[in-house]
Amino acid sequence: GENVEQHPSTLSVQEGDSAVIKCTYSDSASNYFPWYKQELGKRPQLIIDIRSNVGEKKDQRIAVTLNKTAKHFSLHITETQPEDSAVYFCAARRWGTGGTSYGKLTFGQGTILTVHP
Amino acid sequence: DAGVTQSPTHLIKTRGQQVTLRCSPISGHKSVSWYQQVLGQGPQFIFQYYEKEERGRGNFPDRFSARQFPNYSSELNVNALLLGDSALYLCASSPGQGWVQPQHFGDGTRLSIL
């Protein structure tokens, strides 16, 4: 089955610095890659996503890049702020027309991001 | 607009008991997925339902079951509870079942097994 590895597990940066979180996936049929931000005790919140026919996507301070050949994708946060502190999860999904994995999101283990003022 | 709503928010059960968790999707969303999130880990896929039919199942024992109602709300049932079932149970909804449909999560139900 699909496996998603996420690194680093913890990341500490100073306010204003950039942060990069990387994920690799095993299933070459995966074609949708969302990123979620989860603050303590709250729901995972979709912050950005990318489809396999796109190499890069930006939304203000957040960008995601995808390398299908290497099967990895990354989240880039620029000009970090203390409110960016949270756990970030990458995920991958394979489009299927049947079987037991239909619609399934496979998540990475998470990265605890701490932004120091 | 209301987001995904789940009930109850917290639940305490003992081993061997049964539990039912409920989820109401975002208005207009027809697909509901259930995930289990153990502390310190990413969510693990349990089920996906679309148009009241099961469309995906993760690697969970038969003690876990779910259903979706005509109004697209959903219930997750877990029988014969084990200590290892203690987790945050998340429901996510999406408009349909296509690969371009992002999933939006509810706040979850925190289940504690004593």
XYZ file of C-alpha atoms in Angstrom:
231
model
C 0.000 0.000 0.000
C 0.855 3.662 -0.095
C 3.450 4.958 2.336
C 4.229 8.625 2.976
C 7.386 9.667 4.787
C 7.643 13.177 6.208
C 10.718 15.079 7.406
C 11.704 16.660 9.659
C 9.597 15.579 12.618
C 10.306 18.888 14.368
C 11.359 22.240 12.935
C 12.251 25.356 14.866
C 12.743 28.705 13.102
C 12.965 32.377 13.943
C 10.154 34.682 12.938
C 10.719 35.892 9.385
C 12.745 32.850 8.337
C 11.578 30.294 5.793
C 10.487 26.764 6.655
C 10.573 23.732 4.386
C 8.915 20.374 5.050
C 9.503 17.439 2.727
C 7.499 14.310 1.967
C 8.123 11.258 -0.167
C 5.496 8.807 -1.344
C 5.718 5.244 -2.547
C 2.733 4.773 -4.870
C 3.533 6.157 -8.325
C -0.236 6.242 -9.035
C -0.764 8.939 -6.391
C -2.003 12.084 -8.076
C -3.276 14.458 -5.395
C -1.180 15.902 -2.561
C -2.776 18.101 0.119
C -1.140 19.756 3.127
C -2.953 20.195 6.423
C -2.186 22.403 9.411
C -3.352 21.173 12.804
C -3.191 23.402 15.844
C -3.345 21.833 19.286
C -6.796 20.426 19.953
C -8.178 21.593 16.625
C -9.167 20.063 13.322
C -6.704 19.495 10.483
C -7.124 22.485 8.196
C -6.404 22.249 4.475
C -3.874 24.970 3.629
C -2.808 24.078 0.101
C -2.976 21.178 -2.318
C -1.418 20.199 -5.635
C -2.402 17.813 -8.385
C -0.005 15.607 -10.261
C -0.298 17.596 -13.493
C 1.153 20.685 -11.776
C 4.730 21.172 -10.609
C 4.281 24.118 -8.261
C 1.495 26.072 -6.615
C 1.637 29.247 -4.530
C -0.780 30.931 -2.176
C 0.655 34.049 -0.564
C 3.404 32.896 1.850
C 2.805 29.199 1.192
C 3.992 27.172 -1.778
C 4.093 23.496 -2.635
C 6.375 21.834 -5.174
C 5.991 18.361 -6.660
C 8.603 16.151 -8.295
C 6.757 13.169 -9.753
C 9.913 11.490 -11.013
C 11.474 11.454 -7.568
C 8.090 10.961 -5.884
C 8.500 13.774 -3.431
C 6.737 17.032 -2.643
C 7.553 19.895 -0.320
C 5.827 22.670 1.588
C 7.545 26.043 1.690
C 6.504 28.758 4.135
C 8.175 32.141 3.739
C 8.298 35.017 6.236
C 7.147 32.744 9.051
C 5.051 34.177 11.874
C 4.387 32.838 15.394
C 0.834 31.945 14.337
C 2.319 29.495 11.803
C 3.332 27.318 14.772
C 1.394 24.050 14.484
C 1.703 20.451 13.310
C 1.800 20.134 9.526
C 0.770 16.958 7.730
C 1.346 16.028 4.135
C -0.875 13.468 2.454
C -1.215 11.604 -0.815
C -4.203 10.152 -2.587
C -4.501 7.777 -5.454
C -7.383 8.094 -7.816
C -9.047 4.711 -8.115
C -12.172 3.328 -9.634
C -12.555 0.543 -7.143
C -10.773 -1.560 -4.609
C -10.232 -0.772 -0.981
C -8.153 2.380 -1.326
C -10.678 4.483 -3.164
C -10.673 8.047 -1.879
C -8.144 7.240 0.822
C -5.757 9.940 2.021
C -2.462 8.535 3.318
C -0.832 10.936 5.773
C 2.761 11.513 6.771
C 3.772 11.397 10.420
C 3.611 15.167 10.862
C 6.070 18.012 11.472
C 5.886 20.140 14.591
C 6.764 23.665 13.454
C 7.707 26.218 16.099
C 8.224 29.837 15.095
C 10.050 31.865 17.750
C 9.256 35.601 17.975
C -21.791 28.154 6.259
C -21.372 25.464 8.860
C -18.375 23.224 8.499
C -18.226 19.519 9.232
C -19.821 18.856 12.615
C -19.143 15.836 14.791
C -20.736 14.590 17.971
C -20.026 13.961 20.712
C -16.816 15.945 21.233
C -15.563 13.666 23.983
C -16.490 10.170 25.038
C -15.253 7.819 27.740
C -15.951 4.102 27.445
C -14.687 0.898 28.987
C -13.216 -2.127 27.255
C -15.783 -4.324 25.534
C -18.373 -1.592 25.123
C -19.716 -0.271 21.842
C -19.678 3.318 20.607
C -21.398 5.313 17.856
C -19.905 8.523 16.517
C -21.803 10.948 14.315
C -20.862 13.300 11.506
C -22.725 15.905 9.479
C -20.931 16.989 6.310
C -20.722 20.462 4.873
C -23.986 21.348 3.161
C -23.920 20.046 -0.402
C -21.144 17.535 0.227
C -22.048 13.961 -0.612
C -18.891 12.125 0.426
C -17.839 11.387 4.004
C -14.597 9.782 5.145
C -13.586 8.614 8.618
C -10.067 8.700 10.036
C -8.468 7.623 13.311
C -5.721 9.848 14.729
C -3.645 8.428 17.538
C -1.735 11.006 19.579
C 1.448 12.067 17.829
C 0.592 10.466 14.496
C -1.108 11.361 11.248
C -4.727 10.386 10.625
C -5.319 6.806 9.427
C -8.074 6.130 6.885
C -10.965 3.975 8.092
C -13.843 4.358 5.595
C -15.169 6.459 2.784
C -18.867 6.685 1.880
C -20.418 8.290 -1.157
C -24.100 8.307 -1.996
C -24.739 5.951 0.926
C -22.383 3.296 -0.377
C -19.009 2.267 1.018
C -16.369 3.317 -1.500
C -13.199 2.670 0.450
C -12.009 0.783 3.512
C -8.735 0.988 5.387
C -6.895 -1.687 7.362
C -9.194 -1.796 10.361
C -10.853 -4.871 11.902
C -14.481 -5.780 11.348
C -15.283 -4.261 14.739
C -15.357 -0.979 12.840
C -18.397 -0.278 10.683
C -20.093 2.780 9.272
C -23.061 3.922 7.287
C -24.289 7.001 5.469
C -27.834 8.281 5.555
C -29.978 9.847 2.801
C -29.116 13.318 4.124
C -25.404 12.374 3.718
C -24.699 12.370 7.443
C -22.759 9.386 8.694
C -22.193 7.194 11.728
C -19.105 5.256 12.719
C -19.642 2.273 15.006
C -16.958 0.471 16.934
C -17.777 -2.744 18.796
C -15.888 -4.591 21.507
C -13.733 -1.595 22.329
C -10.048 -2.118 23.094
C -7.622 0.168 24.898
C -5.909 0.738 21.551
C -9.057 2.302 20.136
C -8.389 5.405 22.219
C -7.876 8.156 19.666
C -9.303 11.214 17.979
C -11.836 10.152 15.345
C -12.085 12.592 12.494
C -14.739 12.922 9.860
C -14.018 14.650 6.554
C -16.406 15.635 3.801
C -15.957 16.483 0.157
C -18.382 17.486 -2.575
C -18.042 14.224 -4.480
C -15.615 11.415 -4.863
C -13.397 12.729 -7.619
C -9.673 13.045 -7.202
C -9.815 16.819 -7.338
C -12.184 17.032 -4.408
C -10.420 18.307 -1.257
C -11.478 16.830 2.059
C -12.448 19.146 4.916
C -12.254 17.865 8.464
C -14.456 18.270 11.519
C -13.143 18.872 15.039
C -13.312 15.178 15.803
C -14.516 13.022 18.663
C -11.977 12.273 21.366
C -12.578 8.669 22.472
C -10.951 7.404 25.646
C -11.118 3.741 26.602
C -10.581 2.817 30.252
